mmCIF file of C-alpha atoms and ligand atoms in Angstrom:
data_model
loop_
_atom_site.group_PDB
_atom_site.id
_atom_site.type_symbol
_atom_site.label_atom_id
_atom_site.label_comp_id
_atom_site.label_asym_id
_atom_site.label_seq_id
_atom_site.Cartn_x
_atom_site.Cartn_y
_atom_site.Cartn_z
ATOM 1 C CA UNK A 1 96.353 10.645 23.709
ATOM 2 C CA UNK A 2 94.226 13.656 24.653
ATOM 3 C CA UNK A 3 94.102 16.316 21.932
ATOM 4 C CA UNK A 4 93.875 19.853 23.321
ATOM 5 C CA UNK A 5 92.368 21.405 20.200
ATOM 6 C CA UNK A 6 90.789 20.277 16.938
ATOM 7 C CA UNK A 7 91.743 21.825 13.613
ATOM 8 C CA UNK A 8 88.783 21.393 11.318
ATOM 9 C CA UNK A 9 90.272 21.409 7.825
ATOM 10 C CA UNK A 10 87.948 21.247 4.837
ATOM 11 C CA UNK A 11 87.562 22.037 1.174
ATOM 12 C CA UNK A 12 83.811 22.227 0.723
ATOM 13 C CA UNK A 13 82.371 24.179 -2.233
ATOM 14 C CA UNK A 14 78.757 23.126 -1.587
ATOM 15 C CA UNK A 15 79.048 22.822 2.205
ATOM 16 C CA UNK A 16 78.376 19.110 2.797
ATOM 17 C CA UNK A 17 81.938 18.232 3.847
ATOM 18 C CA UNK A 18 81.918 21.197 6.235
ATOM 19 C CA UNK A 19 78.616 20.109 7.859
ATOM 20 C CA UNK A 20 79.945 16.566 8.249
ATOM 21 C CA UNK A 21 83.192 17.532 9.985
ATOM 22 C CA UNK A 22 81.403 19.944 12.303
ATOM 23 C CA UNK A 23 79.243 17.045 13.514
ATOM 24 C CA UNK A 24 82.341 14.824 13.947
ATOM 25 C CA UNK A 25 84.024 17.567 16.011
ATOM 26 C CA UNK A 26 80.951 17.844 18.249
ATOM 27 C CA UNK A 27 81.236 14.114 18.933
ATOM 28 C CA UNK A 28 84.929 14.408 19.789
ATOM 29 C CA UNK A 29 83.920 17.146 22.205
ATOM 30 C CA UNK A 30 87.033 19.341 22.055
ATOM 31 C CA UNK A 31 87.025 23.020 20.950
ATOM 32 C CA UNK A 32 87.842 23.574 17.310
ATOM 33 C CA UNK A 33 89.239 26.128 14.864
ATOM 34 C CA UNK A 34 88.187 26.242 11.226
ATOM 35 C CA UNK A 35 90.820 25.910 8.522
ATOM 36 C CA UNK A 36 88.615 26.539 5.493
ATOM 37 C CA UNK A 37 90.433 25.749 2.263
ATOM 38 C CA UNK A 38 87.470 26.568 0.009
ATOM 39 C CA UNK A 39 88.060 30.215 -0.885
ATOM 40 C CA UNK A 40 90.646 31.340 -3.454
ATOM 41 C CA UNK A 41 92.883 32.945 -0.781
ATOM 42 C CA UNK A 42 93.425 29.449 0.713
ATOM 43 C CA UNK A 43 95.650 28.717 -2.274
ATOM 44 C CA UNK A 44 98.502 30.588 -0.562
ATOM 45 C CA UNK A 45 97.633 30.178 3.154
ATOM 46 C CA UNK A 46 100.066 28.147 5.273
ATOM 47 C CA UNK A 47 98.984 26.363 8.463
ATOM 48 C CA UNK A 48 101.113 24.515 11.012
ATOM 49 C CA UNK A 49 99.713 21.955 13.408
ATOM 50 C CA UNK A 50 101.327 20.477 16.491
ATOM 51 C CA UNK A 51 101.343 16.963 17.912
ATOM 52 C CA UNK A 52 98.797 17.997 20.567
ATOM 53 C CA UNK A 53 96.270 19.104 17.932
ATOM 54 C CA UNK A 54 93.845 16.723 16.304
ATOM 55 C CA UNK A 55 93.212 17.474 12.635
ATOM 56 C CA UNK A 56 89.898 16.499 11.096
ATOM 57 C CA UNK A 57 90.462 16.779 7.346
ATOM 58 C CA UNK A 58 87.642 16.516 4.812
ATOM 59 C CA UNK A 59 87.227 16.887 1.083
ATOM 60 C CA UNK A 60 84.599 15.905 -1.452
ATOM 61 C CA UNK A 61 85.111 13.076 -3.921
ATOM 62 C CA UNK A 62 85.437 14.068 -7.590
ATOM 63 C CA UNK A 63 85.618 11.112 -9.992
ATOM 64 C CA UNK A 64 86.739 8.832 -7.178
ATOM 65 C CA UNK A 65 89.605 11.153 -6.222
ATOM 66 C CA UNK A 66 90.324 14.201 -4.053
ATOM 67 C CA UNK A 67 89.808 17.297 -6.267
ATOM 68 C CA UNK A 68 93.101 18.759 -7.438
ATOM 69 C CA UNK A 69 92.250 22.200 -5.988
ATOM 70 C CA UNK A 70 91.838 20.558 -2.577
ATOM 71 C CA UNK A 71 95.059 18.541 -2.956
ATOM 72 C CA UNK A 72 97.066 21.690 -3.708
ATOM 73 C CA UNK A 73 95.598 23.565 -0.743
ATOM 74 C CA UNK A 74 96.015 20.641 1.668
ATOM 75 C CA UNK A 75 99.685 20.596 0.659
ATOM 76 C CA UNK A 76 100.079 23.999 2.365
ATOM 77 C CA UNK A 77 99.478 22.332 5.757
ATOM 78 C CA UNK A 78 102.396 21.367 7.938
ATOM 79 C CA UNK A 79 102.102 18.729 10.639
ATOM 80 C CA UNK A 80 104.339 17.337 13.355
ATOM 81 C CA UNK A 81 103.093 13.803 13.918
ATOM 82 C CA UNK A 82 99.625 15.392 14.253
ATOM 83 C CA UNK A 83 96.886 12.751 14.573
ATOM 84 C CA UNK A 84 94.341 13.110 11.780
ATOM 85 C CA UNK A 85 90.804 11.950 11.103
ATOM 86 C CA UNK A 86 90.325 11.693 7.336
ATOM 87 C CA UNK A 87 86.922 12.128 5.748
ATOM 88 C CA UNK A 88 85.845 11.739 2.120
ATOM 89 C CA UNK A 89 82.366 13.068 1.358
ATOM 90 C CA UNK A 90 80.744 11.692 -1.787
ATOM 91 C CA UNK A 91 77.491 12.086 -3.672
ATOM 92 C CA UNK A 92 76.049 8.604 -3.132
ATOM 93 C CA UNK A 93 77.841 6.975 -6.087
ATOM 94 C CA UNK A 94 81.286 5.831 -4.828
ATOM 95 C CA UNK A 95 84.389 7.176 -3.091
ATOM 96 C CA UNK A 96 86.823 4.761 -4.787
ATOM 97 C CA UNK A 97 90.426 5.967 -4.261
ATOM 98 C CA UNK A 98 89.682 9.269 -2.519
ATOM 99 C CA UNK A 99 90.289 8.149 1.055
ATOM 100 C CA UNK A 100 93.549 6.328 0.336
ATOM 101 C CA UNK A 101 94.704 9.358 -1.667
ATOM 102 C CA UNK A 102 93.859 11.627 1.284
ATOM 103 C CA UNK A 103 95.781 9.321 3.591
ATOM 104 C CA UNK A 104 98.832 9.321 1.299
ATOM 105 C CA UNK A 105 98.853 13.111 0.864
ATOM 106 C CA UNK A 106 98.460 13.842 4.570
ATOM 107 C CA UNK A 107 101.014 11.289 5.739
ATOM 108 C CA UNK A 108 103.574 12.923 3.395
ATOM 109 C CA UNK A 109 102.873 16.180 5.261
ATOM 110 C CA UNK A 110 103.529 14.670 8.686
ATOM 111 C CA UNK A 111 100.012 13.686 9.787
ATOM 112 C CA UNK A 112 99.277 10.271 11.344
ATOM 113 C CA UNK A 113 95.902 8.911 10.264
ATOM 114 C CA UNK A 114 94.020 7.693 13.321
ATOM 115 C CA UNK A 115 90.594 7.128 11.717
ATOM 116 C CA UNK A 116 88.891 7.469 8.360
ATOM 117 C CA UNK A 117 85.351 7.743 7.077
ATOM 118 C CA UNK A 118 83.300 8.111 3.942
ATOM 119 C CA UNK A 119 80.122 10.127 4.382
ATOM 120 C CA UNK A 120 77.420 11.027 1.880
ATOM 121 C CA UNK A 121 76.531 14.555 0.774
ATOM 122 C CA UNK A 122 73.951 15.841 -1.664
ATOM 123 C CA UNK A 123 75.480 15.374 -5.095
ATOM 124 C CA UNK A 124 76.774 18.592 -6.635
ATOM 125 C CA UNK A 125 74.725 17.776 -9.767
ATOM 126 C CA UNK A 126 71.535 17.128 -7.803
ATOM 127 C CA UNK A 127 68.713 19.200 -9.338
ATOM 128 C CA UNK A 128 64.938 19.146 -9.131
ATOM 129 C CA UNK A 129 64.600 16.902 -12.219
ATOM 130 C CA UNK A 130 67.533 14.674 -11.235
ATOM 131 C CA UNK A 131 67.614 14.344 -7.419
ATOM 132 C CA UNK A 132 70.742 12.558 -6.127
ATOM 133 C CA UNK A 133 71.106 12.254 -2.341
ATOM 134 C CA UNK A 134 69.069 15.451 -1.894
ATOM 135 C CA UNK A 135 69.474 17.093 1.505
ATOM 136 C CA UNK A 136 72.329 14.922 2.729
ATOM 137 C CA UNK A 137 73.996 14.867 5.143
ATOM 138 C CA UNK A 138 70.603 14.572 6.858
ATOM 139 C CA UNK A 139 69.770 14.159 10.552
ATOM 140 C CA UNK A 140 70.733 10.467 10.493
ATOM 141 C CA UNK A 141 74.077 11.157 8.785
ATOM 142 C CA UNK A 142 74.904 13.899 11.276
ATOM 143 C CA UNK A 143 74.088 11.616 14.194
ATOM 144 C CA UNK A 144 76.408 8.988 12.694
ATOM 145 C CA UNK A 145 79.091 11.635 12.229
ATOM 146 C CA UNK A 146 78.770 12.682 15.867
ATOM 147 C CA UNK A 147 78.886 9.057 17.012
ATOM 148 C CA UNK A 148 82.009 8.550 14.862
ATOM 149 C CA UNK A 149 83.560 11.486 16.746
ATOM 150 C CA UNK A 150 82.785 9.781 20.058
ATOM 151 C CA UNK A 151 84.500 6.605 18.788
ATOM 152 C CA UNK A 152 87.550 8.578 17.632
ATOM 153 C CA UNK A 153 87.878 10.137 21.064
ATOM 154 C CA UNK A 154 87.682 6.690 22.725
ATOM 155 C CA UNK A 155 90.281 5.272 20.311
ATOM 156 C CA UNK A 156 92.677 8.159 20.965
ATOM 157 C CA UNK A 157 92.309 7.826 24.744
ATOM 158 C CA UNK A 158 93.604 4.264 24.573
ATOM 159 C CA UNK A 159 96.607 4.997 22.332
ATOM 160 C CA UNK A 160 100.234 5.715 23.089
ATOM 161 C CA UNK A 161 101.396 5.196 19.479
ATOM 162 C CA UNK A 162 99.180 5.449 16.409
ATOM 163 C CA UNK A 163 99.223 2.198 14.423
ATOM 164 C CA UNK A 164 98.981 2.204 10.598
ATOM 165 C CA UNK A 165 95.378 2.812 9.499
ATOM 166 C CA UNK A 166 93.926 0.704 6.697
ATOM 167 C CA UNK A 167 91.458 2.436 4.381
ATOM 168 C CA UNK A 168 89.940 1.145 1.136
ATOM 169 C CA UNK A 169 91.200 2.241 -2.285
ATOM 170 C CA UNK A 170 93.756 1.318 -4.914
ATOM 171 C CA UNK A 171 97.158 2.548 -5.998
ATOM 172 C CA UNK A 172 97.759 3.707 -8.642
ATOM 173 C CA UNK A 173 94.651 5.803 -8.190
ATOM 174 C CA UNK A 174 91.918 6.131 -10.784
ATOM 175 C CA UNK A 175 92.542 8.635 -13.537
ATOM 176 C CA UNK A 176 91.160 12.083 -12.671
ATOM 177 C CA UNK A 177 87.958 13.197 -14.368
ATOM 178 C CA UNK A 178 88.354 15.852 -17.008
ATOM 179 C CA UNK A 179 86.809 16.673 -20.328
ATOM 180 C CA UNK A 180 86.338 19.929 -22.175
ATOM 181 C CA UNK A 181 86.344 23.193 -20.186
ATOM 182 C CA UNK A 182 82.767 23.935 -19.065
ATOM 183 C CA UNK A 183 80.920 26.124 -16.611
ATOM 184 C CA UNK A 184 77.360 26.890 -15.553
ATOM 185 C CA UNK A 185 75.368 29.488 -17.500
ATOM 186 C CA UNK A 186 73.574 32.563 -16.136
ATOM 187 C CA UNK A 187 70.040 33.489 -17.183
ATOM 188 C CA UNK A 188 70.228 37.287 -17.672
ATOM 189 C CA UNK A 189 66.477 37.725 -17.069
ATOM 190 C CA UNK A 190 66.531 36.308 -13.536
ATOM 191 C CA UNK A 191 70.097 37.338 -12.566
ATOM 192 C CA UNK A 192 70.115 40.315 -10.173
ATOM 193 C CA UNK A 193 73.926 40.780 -10.388
ATOM 194 C CA UNK A 194 74.247 40.274 -6.610
ATOM 195 C CA UNK A 195 77.704 38.750 -6.982
ATOM 196 C CA UNK A 196 77.008 35.642 -4.889
ATOM 197 C CA UNK A 197 78.312 33.342 -7.667
ATOM 198 C CA UNK A 198 81.641 35.190 -7.654
ATOM 199 C CA UNK A 199 81.892 35.159 -3.846
ATOM 200 C CA UNK A 200 81.380 31.401 -3.495
ATOM 201 C CA UNK A 201 83.601 30.320 -6.407
ATOM 202 C CA UNK A 202 86.657 28.494 -4.971
ATOM 203 C CA UNK A 203 88.845 29.397 -7.949
ATOM 204 C CA UNK A 204 87.742 32.999 -8.643
ATOM 205 C CA UNK A 205 86.509 31.891 -12.064
ATOM 206 C CA UNK A 206 83.445 34.175 -11.966
ATOM 207 C CA UNK A 207 83.388 37.968 -12.299
ATOM 208 C CA UNK A 208 80.301 40.121 -12.039
ATOM 209 C CA UNK A 209 80.006 43.624 -13.534
ATOM 210 C CA UNK A 210 76.944 44.537 -15.559
ATOM 211 C CA UNK A 211 77.063 40.925 -16.739
ATOM 212 C CA UNK A 212 78.300 37.639 -15.219
ATOM 213 C CA UNK A 213 81.372 36.177 -16.886
ATOM 214 C CA UNK A 214 82.987 32.811 -16.172
ATOM 215 C CA UNK A 215 86.492 31.714 -17.067
ATOM 216 C CA UNK A 216 85.698 28.180 -18.236
ATOM 217 C CA UNK A 217 89.338 27.061 -17.947
ATOM 218 C CA UNK A 218 89.275 27.822 -14.196
ATOM 219 C CA UNK A 219 85.862 26.257 -13.479
ATOM 220 C CA UNK A 220 86.102 22.975 -11.541
ATOM 221 C CA UNK A 221 82.370 22.201 -12.001
ATOM 222 C CA UNK A 222 81.965 22.291 -8.199
ATOM 223 C CA UNK A 223 78.535 23.922 -8.711
ATOM 224 C CA UNK A 224 78.772 26.177 -5.640
ATOM 225 C CA UNK A 225 77.556 29.097 -7.796
ATOM 226 C CA UNK A 226 74.450 27.163 -8.897
ATOM 227 C CA UNK A 227 73.552 26.010 -5.382
ATOM 228 C CA UNK A 228 74.031 29.448 -3.835
ATOM 229 C CA UNK A 229 72.340 31.558 -6.520
ATOM 230 C CA UNK A 230 69.430 33.307 -4.747
ATOM 231 C CA UNK A 231 67.250 33.556 -7.882
ATOM 232 C CA UNK A 232 68.092 30.270 -9.620
ATOM 233 C CA UNK A 233 69.642 32.184 -12.524
ATOM 234 C CA UNK A 234 72.825 30.131 -12.425
ATOM 235 C CA UNK A 235 72.329 26.690 -13.958
ATOM 236 C CA UNK A 236 73.932 23.964 -16.042
ATOM 237 C CA UNK A 237 73.214 23.654 -19.753
ATOM 238 C CA UNK A 238 76.344 21.653 -20.626
ATOM 239 C CA UNK A 239 75.138 18.434 -22.237
ATOM 240 C CA UNK A 240 77.811 16.254 -20.596
ATOM 241 C CA UNK A 241 76.931 17.470 -17.087
ATOM 242 C CA UNK A 242 73.175 17.078 -17.697
ATOM 243 C CA UNK A 243 73.763 13.527 -18.993
ATOM 244 C CA UNK A 244 75.888 12.623 -15.949
ATOM 245 C CA UNK A 245 73.210 14.034 -13.633
ATOM 246 C CA UNK A 246 70.520 11.919 -15.329
ATOM 247 C CA UNK A 247 72.780 8.814 -15.189
ATOM 248 C CA UNK A 248 73.525 9.356 -11.498
ATOM 249 C CA UNK A 249 69.857 9.885 -10.704
ATOM 250 C CA UNK A 250 68.895 6.712 -12.529
ATOM 251 C CA UNK A 251 71.641 4.470 -11.152
ATOM 252 C CA UNK A 252 72.727 5.924 -7.810
ATOM 253 C CA UNK A 253 69.568 7.090 -6.089
ATOM 254 C CA UNK A 254 69.381 4.141 -3.666
ATOM 255 C CA UNK A 255 70.520 5.411 -0.293
ATOM 256 C CA UNK A 256 74.095 4.562 0.691
ATOM 257 C CA UNK A 257 75.238 4.744 4.287
ATOM 258 C CA UNK A 258 78.407 6.219 5.821
ATOM 259 C CA UNK A 259 81.367 3.866 6.395
ATOM 260 C CA UNK A 260 83.952 4.286 9.109
ATOM 261 C CA UNK A 261 87.483 2.914 9.448
ATOM 262 C CA UNK A 262 88.960 2.818 12.934
HETATM 263 C C1 FMN B 1 83.245 17.276 -10.682
HETATM 264 C C2 FMN B 1 82.558 16.426 -9.650
HETATM 265 C C3 FMN B 1 82.832 15.077 -9.589
HETATM 266 C C4 FMN B 1 82.188 14.267 -8.614
HETATM 267 N N1 FMN B 1 82.496 12.935 -8.556
HETATM 268 C C5 FMN B 1 81.865 12.135 -7.652
HETATM 269 C C6 FMN B 1 82.169 10.739 -7.557
HETATM 270 O O1 FMN B 1 83.063 10.210 -8.205
HETATM 271 N N2 FMN B 1 81.426 9.978 -6.699
HETATM 272 C C7 FMN B 1 80.407 10.513 -5.950
HETATM 273 O O2 FMN B 1 79.721 9.750 -5.264
HETATM 274 N N3 FMN B 1 80.174 11.858 -5.940
HETATM 275 C C8 FMN B 1 80.869 12.663 -6.770
HETATM 276 N N4 FMN B 1 80.631 14.025 -6.778
HETATM 277 C C9 FMN B 1 79.701 14.604 -5.783
HETATM 278 C C10 FMN B 1 80.410 15.229 -4.574
HETATM 279 O O3 FMN B 1 81.395 14.352 -4.067
HETATM 280 C C11 FMN B 1 79.376 15.496 -3.472
HETATM 281 O O4 FMN B 1 78.340 16.268 -3.955
HETATM 282 C C12 FMN B 1 79.963 16.145 -2.227
HETATM 283 O O5 FMN B 1 78.972 16.063 -1.228
HETATM 284 C C13 FMN B 1 80.356 17.600 -2.439
HETATM 285 O O6 FMN B 1 81.035 18.069 -1.284
HETATM 286 P P1 FMN B 1 80.983 19.620 -0.766
HETATM 287 O O7 FMN B 1 79.515 19.901 -0.484
HETATM 288 O O8 FMN B 1 81.764 19.605 0.468
HETATM 289 O O9 FMN B 1 81.492 20.465 -1.868
HETATM 290 C C14 FMN B 1 81.259 14.841 -7.720
HETATM 291 C C15 FMN B 1 81.010 16.235 -7.783
HETATM 292 C C16 FMN B 1 81.652 17.018 -8.738
HETATM 293 C C17 FMN B 1 81.376 18.489 -8.767
#
């Protein structure tokens, strides 16, 4: 099997899943198109892929699952026996049922999983007082991602039919995370009303006029607004999130390494 084109599909609010799949695509060494599912308009975009494409599909792990926003947007893809490389990117704690969930969702849509991987990205709740996998994927991760791409290419070259791929995880999946509606706060003294928080929000939960307002019910806690705020005005004050960040820092700071399933 020789794919003619890669479709790089990702939901990536803080950019780590995107960086990871770009490195994988470089390793595969075939030209690629981006299918970015991160922005609000992706909620209604449809994409069809053929059997000569190779899809590389990535999403972050939220509470050991694929975030619901990503699931709904991935469901707008249509495949025709399209081989797929499935990637879960997690913040150095655990990926639990995310990869098996991604495999189940994509196989329903007509993809055939040819390889899977779990890579590590800087945790969304990483902050200066509570570092968790800061700066990842780093150089070493990206080299491993590229090498994984090389291995995928070699596996595909030797295949006529794609056998069933085994990935870790349990069914039924873990219960999704939840809790009370919450969103980051904005410090009015340092906010310059540039609108970056609104532009990077995957669910259009933020509006900026002469103040910044956030629809808490629509906030997925992805933290893209915090990480992209040019003045540091956007930040978390929610006690539950701050507690989780401290817990993750204390218990999940030891470096984990990417895992691949071929
Ligand atoms: C609501 C939420 C839940 C998360 N749950 C997990 C988790 O269960 N395990 C983990 O290791 N990381 C978890 N993370 C961290 C993200 O998986 C990680 O930061 C990932 O790199 C983000 O991907 P992105 O940069 O492509 O958005 C969570 C992040 C958020 C915002």
